[in-house]
mmCIF file of C-alpha atoms and ligand atoms in Angstrom:
data_model
loop_
_atom_site.group_PDB
_atom_site.id
_atom_site.type_symbol
_atom_site.label_atom_id
_atom_site.label_comp_id
_atom_site.label_asym_id
_atom_site.label_seq_id
_atom_site.Cartn_x
_atom_site.Cartn_y
_atom_site.Cartn_z
ATOM 1 C CA UNK D 1 9.786 143.821 -49.235
ATOM 2 C CA UNK D 2 8.975 143.318 -52.922
ATOM 3 C CA UNK D 3 5.289 142.479 -53.545
ATOM 4 C CA UNK D 4 5.220 138.771 -54.469
ATOM 5 C CA UNK D 5 1.622 137.707 -53.865
ATOM 6 C CA UNK D 6 -1.450 138.498 -56.019
ATOM 7 C CA UNK D 7 -2.898 140.643 -53.204
ATOM 8 C CA UNK D 8 0.279 142.630 -52.475
ATOM 9 C CA UNK D 9 0.841 143.178 -56.218
ATOM 10 C CA UNK D 10 -2.756 144.428 -56.515
ATOM 11 C CA UNK D 11 -2.271 146.733 -53.486
ATOM 12 C CA UNK D 12 0.940 148.086 -55.037
ATOM 13 C CA UNK D 13 -0.827 148.792 -58.379
ATOM 14 C CA UNK D 14 -3.731 150.514 -56.621
ATOM 15 C CA UNK D 15 -1.308 152.652 -54.588
ATOM 16 C CA UNK D 16 0.379 153.846 -57.806
ATOM 17 C CA UNK D 17 -2.980 154.605 -59.441
ATOM 18 C CA UNK D 18 -4.212 156.416 -56.317
ATOM 19 C CA UNK D 19 -1.056 158.549 -56.306
ATOM 20 C CA UNK D 20 -1.441 159.396 -60.022
ATOM 21 C CA UNK D 21 -5.196 160.112 -59.909
ATOM 22 C CA UNK D 22 -6.404 160.327 -56.291
ATOM 23 C CA UNK D 23 -10.059 159.461 -55.731
ATOM 24 C CA UNK D 24 -12.052 158.262 -52.681
ATOM 25 C CA UNK D 25 -13.043 155.012 -54.477
ATOM 26 C CA UNK D 26 -9.465 154.213 -55.456
ATOM 27 C CA UNK D 27 -8.360 155.006 -51.919
ATOM 28 C CA UNK D 28 -10.951 152.566 -50.536
ATOM 29 C CA UNK D 29 -9.884 149.876 -53.021
ATOM 30 C CA UNK D 30 -6.231 150.428 -52.038
ATOM 31 C CA UNK D 31 -7.093 150.249 -48.324
ATOM 32 C CA UNK D 32 -9.104 147.026 -48.845
ATOM 33 C CA UNK D 33 -6.207 145.339 -50.608
ATOM 34 C CA UNK D 34 -3.332 146.652 -48.486
ATOM 35 C CA UNK D 35 -4.948 146.124 -45.078
ATOM 36 C CA UNK D 36 -5.815 142.431 -45.310
ATOM 37 C CA UNK D 37 -2.416 140.807 -44.678
ATOM 38 C CA UNK D 38 -1.761 142.870 -41.541
ATOM 39 C CA UNK D 39 -5.236 142.028 -40.233
ATOM 40 C CA UNK D 40 -4.736 138.304 -40.862
ATOM 41 C CA UNK D 41 -1.458 138.480 -38.965
ATOM 42 C CA UNK D 42 -2.985 140.417 -36.059
ATOM 43 C CA UNK D 43 -5.822 137.881 -35.684
ATOM 44 C CA UNK D 44 -3.605 134.784 -35.955
ATOM 45 C CA UNK D 45 -1.951 133.097 -32.954
ATOM 46 C CA UNK D 46 1.422 134.849 -32.526
ATOM 47 C CA UNK D 47 4.613 133.075 -33.561
ATOM 48 C CA UNK D 48 6.936 131.766 -30.840
ATOM 49 C CA UNK D 49 9.883 133.943 -29.812
ATOM 50 C CA UNK D 50 12.202 131.515 -31.591
ATOM 51 C CA UNK D 51 10.268 131.853 -34.858
ATOM 52 C CA UNK D 52 10.010 135.635 -34.470
ATOM 53 C CA UNK D 53 13.801 135.820 -34.065
ATOM 54 C CA UNK D 54 14.362 133.693 -37.183
ATOM 55 C CA UNK D 55 11.852 135.837 -39.099
ATOM 56 C CA UNK D 56 13.805 138.981 -38.098
ATOM 57 C CA UNK D 57 17.122 137.335 -38.860
ATOM 58 C CA UNK D 58 15.981 136.210 -42.334
ATOM 59 C CA UNK D 59 14.419 139.532 -43.341
ATOM 60 C CA UNK D 60 17.365 141.484 -41.894
ATOM 61 C CA UNK D 61 19.979 139.256 -43.566
ATOM 62 C CA UNK D 62 21.878 140.782 -46.470
ATOM 63 C CA UNK D 63 21.042 138.360 -49.274
ATOM 64 C CA UNK D 64 21.936 140.827 -52.059
ATOM 65 C CA UNK D 65 24.071 139.201 -54.724
ATOM 66 C CA UNK D 66 23.365 135.794 -53.243
ATOM 67 C CA UNK D 67 23.069 133.636 -56.308
ATOM 68 C CA UNK D 68 22.023 130.455 -54.537
ATOM 69 C CA UNK D 69 22.867 126.992 -55.841
ATOM 70 C CA UNK D 70 19.426 126.777 -57.442
ATOM 71 C CA UNK D 71 17.806 130.206 -57.113
ATOM 72 C CA UNK D 72 18.553 133.772 -56.052
ATOM 73 C CA UNK D 73 18.032 133.777 -52.288
ATOM 74 C CA UNK D 74 15.855 136.610 -51.000
ATOM 75 C CA UNK D 75 13.861 137.296 -47.813
ATOM 76 C CA UNK D 76 10.595 137.052 -49.784
ATOM 77 C CA UNK D 77 11.148 133.262 -49.849
ATOM 78 C CA UNK D 78 10.232 133.050 -46.164
ATOM 79 C CA UNK D 79 6.763 131.627 -45.480
ATOM 80 C CA UNK D 80 6.381 133.738 -42.331
ATOM 81 C CA UNK D 81 3.911 134.133 -39.507
ATOM 82 C CA UNK D 82 0.455 133.286 -40.914
ATOM 83 C CA UNK D 83 1.546 130.479 -43.230
ATOM 84 C CA UNK D 84 3.834 129.111 -40.515
ATOM 85 C CA UNK D 85 0.856 129.049 -38.155
ATOM 86 C CA UNK D 86 -1.234 127.253 -40.805
ATOM 87 C CA UNK D 87 1.496 124.583 -41.036
ATOM 88 C CA UNK D 88 1.715 124.256 -37.239
ATOM 89 C CA UNK D 89 -2.064 123.973 -37.082
ATOM 90 C CA UNK D 90 -2.169 121.257 -39.773
ATOM 91 C CA UNK D 91 0.549 119.213 -38.052
ATOM 92 C CA UNK D 92 -1.397 119.452 -34.787
ATOM 93 C CA UNK D 93 -4.865 118.597 -36.151
ATOM 94 C CA UNK D 94 -3.655 115.745 -38.394
ATOM 95 C CA UNK D 95 -1.581 114.277 -35.551
ATOM 96 C CA UNK D 96 1.321 113.936 -38.005
ATOM 97 C CA UNK D 97 4.493 112.388 -36.558
ATOM 98 C CA UNK D 98 6.652 112.234 -39.674
ATOM 99 C CA UNK D 99 6.891 115.402 -41.725
ATOM 100 C CA UNK D 100 8.738 115.911 -45.019
ATOM 101 C CA UNK D 101 9.693 119.376 -46.223
ATOM 102 C CA UNK D 102 11.050 120.149 -49.688
ATOM 103 C CA UNK D 103 12.741 123.588 -49.576
ATOM 104 C CA UNK D 104 14.154 124.615 -46.187
ATOM 105 C CA UNK D 105 15.586 128.101 -46.901
ATOM 106 C CA UNK D 106 16.454 129.474 -43.425
ATOM 107 C CA UNK D 107 14.282 126.910 -41.618
ATOM 108 C CA UNK D 108 11.217 128.938 -40.615
ATOM 109 C CA UNK D 109 8.544 126.501 -41.834
ATOM 110 C CA UNK D 110 10.487 123.439 -40.599
ATOM 111 C CA UNK D 111 10.736 124.969 -37.119
ATOM 112 C CA UNK D 112 7.065 125.984 -37.148
ATOM 113 C CA UNK D 113 6.027 122.401 -37.965
ATOM 114 C CA UNK D 114 8.507 120.906 -35.464
ATOM 115 C CA UNK D 115 6.930 123.018 -32.706
ATOM 116 C CA UNK D 116 3.615 121.189 -33.190
ATOM 117 C CA UNK D 117 5.048 117.643 -33.300
ATOM 118 C CA UNK D 118 4.746 115.142 -30.461
ATOM 119 C CA UNK D 119 7.953 114.283 -28.593
ATOM 120 C CA UNK D 120 8.775 111.375 -30.932
ATOM 121 C CA UNK D 121 7.924 113.345 -34.113
ATOM 122 C CA UNK D 122 10.431 114.281 -36.790
ATOM 123 C CA UNK D 123 10.787 116.731 -39.689
ATOM 124 C CA UNK D 124 13.086 115.799 -42.577
ATOM 125 C CA UNK D 125 13.803 118.927 -44.604
ATOM 126 C CA UNK D 126 15.611 119.122 -47.958
ATOM 127 C CA UNK D 127 17.728 122.075 -49.105
ATOM 128 C CA UNK D 128 20.078 122.312 -52.089
ATOM 129 C CA UNK D 129 21.723 125.619 -51.250
ATOM 130 C CA UNK D 130 24.669 125.423 -48.798
ATOM 131 C CA UNK D 131 24.321 129.023 -47.626
ATOM 132 C CA UNK D 132 20.616 128.706 -46.820
ATOM 133 C CA UNK D 133 21.338 125.334 -45.202
ATOM 134 C CA UNK D 134 24.019 126.965 -43.027
ATOM 135 C CA UNK D 135 21.585 129.574 -41.690
ATOM 136 C CA UNK D 136 18.953 126.868 -41.100
ATOM 137 C CA UNK D 137 21.386 124.610 -39.206
ATOM 138 C CA UNK D 138 22.083 127.476 -36.786
ATOM 139 C CA UNK D 139 18.327 128.048 -36.394
ATOM 140 C CA UNK D 140 17.800 124.340 -35.611
ATOM 141 C CA UNK D 141 20.454 124.252 -32.871
ATOM 142 C CA UNK D 142 19.076 122.378 -29.858
ATOM 143 C CA UNK D 143 16.055 121.057 -31.806
ATOM 144 C CA UNK D 144 16.657 117.334 -32.334
ATOM 145 C CA UNK D 145 13.332 116.820 -34.126
ATOM 146 C CA UNK D 146 14.647 118.244 -37.412
ATOM 147 C CA UNK D 147 16.977 116.490 -39.854
ATOM 148 C CA UNK D 148 18.320 118.704 -42.640
ATOM 149 C CA UNK D 149 19.383 116.849 -45.774
ATOM 150 C CA UNK D 150 21.542 118.955 -48.064
ATOM 151 C CA UNK D 151 21.395 118.332 -51.832
ATOM 152 C CA UNK D 152 18.908 118.288 -54.722
ATOM 153 C CA UNK D 153 15.506 117.268 -53.367
ATOM 154 C CA UNK D 154 14.663 114.686 -56.039
ATOM 155 C CA UNK D 155 17.818 112.703 -55.229
ATOM 156 C CA UNK D 156 16.999 112.983 -51.507
ATOM 157 C CA UNK D 157 13.459 111.703 -52.141
ATOM 158 C CA UNK D 158 14.882 108.664 -53.926
ATOM 159 C CA UNK D 159 17.194 107.914 -51.007
ATOM 160 C CA UNK D 160 14.398 108.352 -48.453
ATOM 161 C CA UNK D 161 12.176 105.983 -50.469
ATOM 162 C CA UNK D 162 15.007 103.432 -50.737
ATOM 163 C CA UNK D 163 15.298 103.598 -46.942
ATOM 164 C CA UNK D 164 11.548 102.879 -46.578
ATOM 165 C CA UNK D 165 10.650 106.258 -45.040
ATOM 166 C CA UNK D 166 6.955 107.196 -44.971
ATOM 167 C CA UNK D 167 5.517 110.618 -44.087
ATOM 168 C CA UNK D 168 2.149 111.782 -42.747
ATOM 169 C CA UNK D 169 2.487 115.367 -43.946
ATOM 170 C CA UNK D 170 4.662 117.047 -46.577
ATOM 171 C CA UNK D 171 5.321 120.696 -47.348
ATOM 172 C CA UNK D 172 6.435 121.424 -50.921
ATOM 173 C CA UNK D 173 8.204 124.778 -51.303
ATOM 174 C CA UNK D 174 11.320 124.428 -53.517
ATOM 175 C CA UNK D 175 11.880 124.688 -57.292
ATOM 176 C CA UNK D 176 8.503 125.494 -58.900
ATOM 177 C CA UNK D 177 9.530 123.825 -62.183
ATOM 178 C CA UNK D 178 9.941 120.531 -60.284
ATOM 179 C CA UNK D 179 6.696 120.654 -58.286
ATOM 180 C CA UNK D 180 4.993 117.880 -60.222
ATOM 181 C CA UNK D 181 8.086 115.644 -59.962
ATOM 182 C CA UNK D 182 8.273 116.136 -56.163
ATOM 183 C CA UNK D 183 4.640 115.100 -55.710
ATOM 184 C CA UNK D 184 4.689 112.325 -58.301
ATOM 185 C CA UNK D 185 7.920 110.751 -57.002
ATOM 186 C CA UNK D 186 6.798 111.016 -53.355
ATOM 187 C CA UNK D 187 3.428 109.447 -54.218
ATOM 188 C CA UNK D 188 4.643 106.715 -56.588
ATOM 189 C CA UNK D 189 7.547 105.709 -54.360
ATOM 190 C CA UNK D 190 5.388 105.316 -51.261
ATOM 191 C CA UNK D 191 6.778 108.260 -49.288
ATOM 192 C CA UNK D 192 3.215 109.457 -48.553
ATOM 193 C CA UNK D 193 1.140 107.440 -46.100
ATOM 194 C CA UNK D 194 -2.509 106.763 -47.089
ATOM 195 C CA UNK D 195 -4.438 109.862 -46.002
ATOM 196 C CA UNK D 196 -1.265 111.980 -45.917
ATOM 197 C CA UNK D 197 -1.662 115.722 -46.371
ATOM 198 C CA UNK D 198 0.582 117.566 -48.824
ATOM 199 C CA UNK D 199 0.771 121.353 -48.463
ATOM 200 C CA UNK D 200 2.051 123.146 -51.555
ATOM 201 C CA UNK D 201 3.175 126.782 -51.501
ATOM 202 C CA UNK D 202 2.982 129.418 -54.255
ATOM 203 C CA UNK D 203 0.229 127.685 -56.206
ATOM 204 C CA UNK D 204 -1.106 131.061 -57.401
ATOM 205 C CA UNK D 205 2.395 132.113 -58.488
ATOM 206 C CA UNK D 206 1.802 135.868 -58.304
ATOM 207 C CA UNK D 207 -1.474 135.419 -60.208
ATOM 208 C CA UNK D 208 0.291 134.060 -63.303
ATOM 209 C CA UNK D 209 -1.686 130.795 -63.145
ATOM 210 C CA UNK D 210 -4.978 132.548 -63.923
ATOM 211 C CA UNK D 211 -3.686 135.438 -66.048
ATOM 212 C CA UNK D 212 -2.699 135.397 -69.736
ATOM 213 C CA UNK D 213 -1.007 132.021 -70.367
ATOM 214 C CA UNK D 214 1.183 133.510 -73.102
ATOM 215 C CA UNK D 215 2.882 135.819 -70.579
ATOM 216 C CA UNK D 216 3.756 133.208 -67.937
ATOM 217 C CA UNK D 217 7.292 132.736 -66.682
ATOM 218 C CA UNK D 218 8.666 129.157 -66.771
ATOM 219 C CA UNK D 219 7.843 128.907 -63.037
ATOM 220 C CA UNK D 220 4.299 130.250 -63.524
ATOM 221 C CA UNK D 221 3.730 127.840 -66.417
ATOM 222 C CA UNK D 222 5.029 124.908 -64.334
ATOM 223 C CA UNK D 223 2.778 125.790 -61.382
ATOM 224 C CA UNK D 224 -0.263 126.161 -63.694
ATOM 225 C CA UNK D 225 0.522 122.713 -65.139
ATOM 226 C CA UNK D 226 1.011 121.305 -61.621
ATOM 227 C CA UNK D 227 -2.370 122.662 -60.476
ATOM 228 C CA UNK D 228 -4.131 121.184 -63.511
ATOM 229 C CA UNK D 229 -2.510 117.770 -62.977
ATOM 230 C CA UNK D 230 -3.428 117.701 -59.298
ATOM 231 C CA UNK D 231 -7.017 118.721 -60.124
ATOM 232 C CA UNK D 232 -7.312 115.868 -62.651
ATOM 233 C CA UNK D 233 -5.649 113.172 -60.506
ATOM 234 C CA UNK D 234 -8.027 110.519 -59.124
ATOM 235 C CA UNK D 235 -5.792 109.750 -56.114
ATOM 236 C CA UNK D 236 -5.930 113.289 -54.709
ATOM 237 C CA UNK D 237 -8.534 115.624 -53.304
ATOM 238 C CA UNK D 238 -7.476 119.212 -52.868
ATOM 239 C CA UNK D 239 -8.376 122.799 -52.055
ATOM 240 C CA UNK D 240 -6.458 125.879 -53.198
ATOM 241 C CA UNK D 241 -6.499 128.598 -50.527
ATOM 242 C CA UNK D 242 -5.774 132.207 -51.562
ATOM 243 C CA UNK D 243 -3.433 132.721 -48.590
ATOM 244 C CA UNK D 244 -0.348 134.745 -49.522
ATOM 245 C CA UNK D 245 0.848 133.378 -52.886
ATOM 246 C CA UNK D 246 -1.621 130.484 -52.800
ATOM 247 C CA UNK D 247 -1.441 127.362 -50.648
ATOM 248 C CA UNK D 248 -2.892 124.076 -51.918
ATOM 249 C CA UNK D 249 -3.854 121.358 -49.445
ATOM 250 C CA UNK D 250 -3.861 117.900 -51.007
ATOM 251 C CA UNK D 251 -5.132 114.744 -49.332
ATOM 252 C CA UNK D 252 -3.748 111.488 -50.666
ATOM 253 C CA UNK D 253 -6.739 109.159 -51.082
ATOM 254 C CA UNK D 254 -4.744 106.105 -52.204
HETATM 255 C C1 LIG E 301 10.789 129.406 -51.015
HETATM 256 S S1 LIG E 301 12.248 128.820 -50.297
HETATM 257 C C2 LIG E 301 11.693 127.833 -48.958
HETATM 258 C C3 LIG E 301 11.123 128.642 -47.838
HETATM 259 C C4 LIG E 301 10.902 127.875 -46.568
HETATM 260 N N1 LIG E 301 10.048 126.717 -46.773
HETATM 261 C C5 LIG E 301 10.284 128.803 -45.551
HETATM 262 O O1 LIG E 301 9.087 128.722 -45.334
HETATM 263 O O2 LIG E 301 10.967 129.660 -44.995
HETATM 264 C C6 LIG E 301 12.765 127.631 -51.467
HETATM 265 C C7 LIG E 301 14.066 126.926 -51.071
HETATM 266 O O3 LIG E 301 14.172 125.753 -51.898
HETATM 267 C C8 LIG E 301 15.518 125.578 -52.231
HETATM 268 N N2 LIG E 301 15.552 124.752 -53.451
HETATM 269 C C9 LIG E 301 15.288 125.125 -54.715
HETATM 270 N N3 LIG E 301 15.427 124.085 -55.548
HETATM 271 C C10 LIG E 301 15.763 123.018 -54.780
HETATM 272 C C11 LIG E 301 16.024 121.649 -55.062
HETATM 273 N N4 LIG E 301 15.977 121.171 -56.316
HETATM 274 N N5 LIG E 301 16.333 120.835 -54.033
HETATM 275 C C12 LIG E 301 16.366 121.308 -52.758
HETATM 276 N N6 LIG E 301 16.150 122.600 -52.431
HETATM 277 C C13 LIG E 301 15.840 123.440 -53.431
HETATM 278 C C14 LIG E 301 16.060 126.999 -52.432
HETATM 279 O O4 LIG E 301 17.469 127.034 -52.316
HETATM 280 C C15 LIG E 301 15.332 127.759 -51.323
HETATM 281 O O5 LIG E 301 16.108 127.838 -50.157
#
């Protein structure tokens, strides 16, 4: 898989340097960077067989040439084992019953969260791409706790707010250039219960958010702006964890 997190990009760079000019110190630096993700996975509660099968199916799927409705679909989009377990864990410890997800892809994170819900719990997940939605629908077969809403997420959020829906936990993982709008609309329109937790993926955006601002992609620039707005907002408290491509946990104070 293509390196898409700050750590895996660093490991990849160190591997190239170590090949060009081998040295024991470079080799140790490479081993430090490249060994961490596997160790985290080995020490984290294993994924269920259902999630493992979806993980294999997503990474084995031929996505090449798949220009999605909103983005090029690729297996690197999958949150995967450790982040999926973090989401499961958060649903369990917060006691969330109503979960909102923005960005379904093949359904891994939605299924992971659904596994931790009580019997009357529900995940509403939004996906704009019909092909990703098709794979996710198959993955959700027999799981009546998940409702997949196909279409642009911002329009779905408006409809959910009109219907008076309120969520205890949200996972934001769709178009990076719309991150602020997702959070702002969900917050202003009352979709987030007081004390709700919002989990936001890719908030390090391959390191772009803390590297040279002039070289940021539009997505990196949008995520940097999102992070700064969240940090300055009086209604949120938050922590940015350096897991994978960065995961921010936000608690809605009011
Ligand atoms: C990173 S993937 C989601 C991965 C998924 N949460 C997981 O853990 O496996 C992002 C998904 O968001 C979808 N997406 C992008 N923009 C969207 C939008 N405006 N509305 C709804 N879905 C969108 C993409 O089609 C893609 O499937």
